[in-house]
């Protein structure tokens, strides 16, 4: 993945996001999560592994449970476009 600058995860039904780890010489600058139905909130350790310059989180469905606070405290919650519907 040396030449990938943007990762788009759009309009998917996702059971779980287990790991966002990217290579240490990461060229990925942008992560976009849009219109996904995510069945399980990622763990705090998975969310802490997101190292990109720009994150956009728009129109996703995340379950409302005790772990939703992980989203709000992570880079996903600090997205300029964070919107959870």
PDB file of C-alpha atoms in Angstrom:
ATOM      1  CA  UNK A   1       0.000   0.000   0.000  1.00  0.00           C
ATOM      2  CA  UNK A   2       2.810   2.421  -0.633  1.00  0.00           C
ATOM      3  CA  UNK A   3       0.922   4.587  -3.156  1.00  0.00           C
ATOM      4  CA  UNK A   4      -2.555   4.693  -1.582  1.00  0.00           C
ATOM      5  CA  UNK A   5      -3.433   8.197  -0.378  1.00  0.00           C
ATOM      6  CA  UNK A   6      -7.146   7.750   0.378  1.00  0.00           C
ATOM      7  CA  UNK A   7      -9.197   4.886   1.784  1.00  0.00           C
ATOM      8  CA  UNK A   8     -12.969   5.094   1.274  1.00  0.00           C
ATOM      9  CA  UNK A   9     -15.289   2.701   3.079  1.00  0.00           C
ATOM     10  CA  UNK A  10     -18.724   3.610   1.706  1.00  0.00           C
ATOM     11  CA  UNK A  11     -22.209   2.018   1.925  1.00  0.00           C
ATOM     12  CA  UNK A  12     -21.297  -1.290   3.524  1.00  0.00           C
ATOM     13  CA  UNK A  13     -22.794  -3.520   6.167  1.00  0.00           C
ATOM     14  CA  UNK A  14     -19.853  -4.141   8.445  1.00  0.00           C
ATOM     15  CA  UNK A  15     -19.971  -6.580  11.367  1.00  0.00           C
ATOM     16  CA  UNK A  16     -16.903  -5.210  13.114  1.00  0.00           C
ATOM     17  CA  UNK A  17     -13.814  -3.058  12.578  1.00  0.00           C
ATOM     18  CA  UNK A  18     -11.041  -4.921  14.336  1.00  0.00           C
ATOM     19  CA  UNK A  19      -7.862  -3.195  13.247  1.00  0.00           C
ATOM     20  CA  UNK A  20      -7.014   0.076  11.492  1.00  0.00           C
ATOM     21  CA  UNK A  21      -3.264  -0.545  11.522  1.00  0.00           C
ATOM     22  CA  UNK A  22      -1.464   0.742   8.445  1.00  0.00           C
ATOM     23  CA  UNK A  23       2.207   0.260   7.534  1.00  0.00           C
ATOM     24  CA  UNK A  24       4.620   2.473   9.505  1.00  0.00           C
ATOM     25  CA  UNK A  25       5.677   4.255   6.294  1.00  0.00           C
ATOM     26  CA  UNK A  26       2.038   5.136   5.765  1.00  0.00           C
ATOM     27  CA  UNK A  27       1.155   7.143   2.653  1.00  0.00           C
ATOM     28  CA  UNK A  28      -2.566   7.119   3.474  1.00  0.00           C
ATOM     29  CA  UNK A  29      -3.585  10.696   4.171  1.00  0.00           C
ATOM     30  CA  UNK A  30      -7.387  10.411   4.205  1.00  0.00           C
ATOM     31  CA  UNK A  31      -9.892   7.924   5.630  1.00  0.00           C
ATOM     32  CA  UNK A  32     -13.560   8.278   4.662  1.00  0.00           C
ATOM     33  CA  UNK A  33     -16.330   6.288   6.360  1.00  0.00           C
ATOM     34  CA  UNK A  34     -19.664   7.134   4.766  1.00  0.00           C
ATOM     35  CA  UNK A  35     -23.105   5.537   4.801  1.00  0.00           C
ATOM     36  CA  UNK A  36     -22.056   2.344   6.551  1.00  0.00           C
ATOM     37  CA  UNK A  37     -24.105   0.179   8.888  1.00  0.00           C
ATOM     38  CA  UNK A  38     -21.619  -0.963  11.508  1.00  0.00           C
ATOM     39  CA  UNK A  39     -22.939  -3.639  13.870  1.00  0.00           C
ATOM     40  CA  UNK A  40     -20.284  -3.340  16.585  1.00  0.00           C
ATOM     41  CA  UNK A  41     -18.453  -0.275  17.901  1.00  0.00           C
ATOM     42  CA  UNK A  42     -14.689  -0.741  17.379  1.00  0.00           C
ATOM     43  CA  UNK A  43     -12.537  -1.293  20.452  1.00  0.00           C
ATOM     44  CA  UNK A  44     -10.608   1.626  21.877  1.00  0.00           C
ATOM     45  CA  UNK A  45      -7.302  -0.015  20.878  1.00  0.00           C
ATOM     46  CA  UNK A  46      -8.442  -0.320  17.235  1.00  0.00           C
ATOM     47  CA  UNK A  47      -9.516   3.329  17.170  1.00  0.00           C
ATOM     48  CA  UNK A  48      -6.183   4.486  18.598  1.00  0.00           C
ATOM     49  CA  UNK A  49      -4.368   2.897  15.641  1.00  0.00           C
ATOM     50  CA  UNK A  50      -5.844   5.329  13.096  1.00  0.00           C
ATOM     51  CA  UNK A  51      -2.974   7.557  11.959  1.00  0.00           C
ATOM     52  CA  UNK A  52      -4.073   9.640   8.980  1.00  0.00           C
ATOM     53  CA  UNK A  53      -4.135  13.377   8.330  1.00  0.00           C
ATOM     54  CA  UNK A  54      -7.862  13.669   7.589  1.00  0.00           C
ATOM     55  CA  UNK A  55     -10.811  11.590   8.740  1.00  0.00           C
ATOM     56  CA  UNK A  56     -14.356  12.061   7.434  1.00  0.00           C
ATOM     57  CA  UNK A  57     -17.207  10.221   9.156  1.00  0.00           C
ATOM     58  CA  UNK A  58     -20.634  10.875   7.602  1.00  0.00           C
ATOM     59  CA  UNK A  59     -24.075   9.192   7.716  1.00  0.00           C
ATOM     60  CA  UNK A  60     -22.984   6.004   9.466  1.00  0.00           C
ATOM     61  CA  UNK A  61     -25.034   3.875  11.805  1.00  0.00           C
ATOM     62  CA  UNK A  62     -23.240   2.761  14.956  1.00  0.00           C
ATOM     63  CA  UNK A  63     -25.046   0.820  17.699  1.00  0.00           C
ATOM     64  CA  UNK A  64     -25.814   2.769  20.845  1.00  0.00           C
ATOM     65  CA  UNK A  65     -24.142   0.964  23.740  1.00  0.00           C
ATOM     66  CA  UNK A  66     -21.553   1.625  26.430  1.00  0.00           C
ATOM     67  CA  UNK A  67     -18.699   1.504  23.895  1.00  0.00           C
ATOM     68  CA  UNK A  68     -20.063   4.404  21.816  1.00  0.00           C
ATOM     69  CA  UNK A  69     -18.000   6.746  24.041  1.00  0.00           C
ATOM     70  CA  UNK A  70     -14.897   5.224  22.364  1.00  0.00           C
ATOM     71  CA  UNK A  71     -16.066   6.716  19.048  1.00  0.00           C
ATOM     72  CA  UNK A  72     -16.570  10.168  20.510  1.00  0.00           C
ATOM     73  CA  UNK A  73     -13.150  10.177  22.172  1.00  0.00           C
ATOM     74  CA  UNK A  74     -11.317   8.837  19.108  1.00  0.00           C
ATOM     75  CA  UNK A  75     -10.097  10.426  15.894  1.00  0.00           C
ATOM     76  CA  UNK A  76     -13.445   9.414  14.369  1.00  0.00           C
ATOM     77  CA  UNK A  77     -15.265  11.647  16.848  1.00  0.00           C
ATOM     78  CA  UNK A  78     -12.937  14.547  16.051  1.00  0.00           C
ATOM     79  CA  UNK A  79     -13.736  14.358  12.349  1.00  0.00           C
ATOM     80  CA  UNK A  80     -14.841  17.710  10.918  1.00  0.00           C
ATOM     81  CA  UNK A  81     -17.832  15.946   9.420  1.00  0.00           C
ATOM     82  CA  UNK A  82     -18.756  13.515  12.196  1.00  0.00           C
ATOM     83  CA  UNK A  83     -22.433  12.687  11.856  1.00  0.00           C
ATOM     84  CA  UNK A  84     -24.018   9.590  13.297  1.00  0.00           C
ATOM     85  CA  UNK A  85     -27.539   8.812  12.086  1.00  0.00           C
TER      86      UNK A  85
END
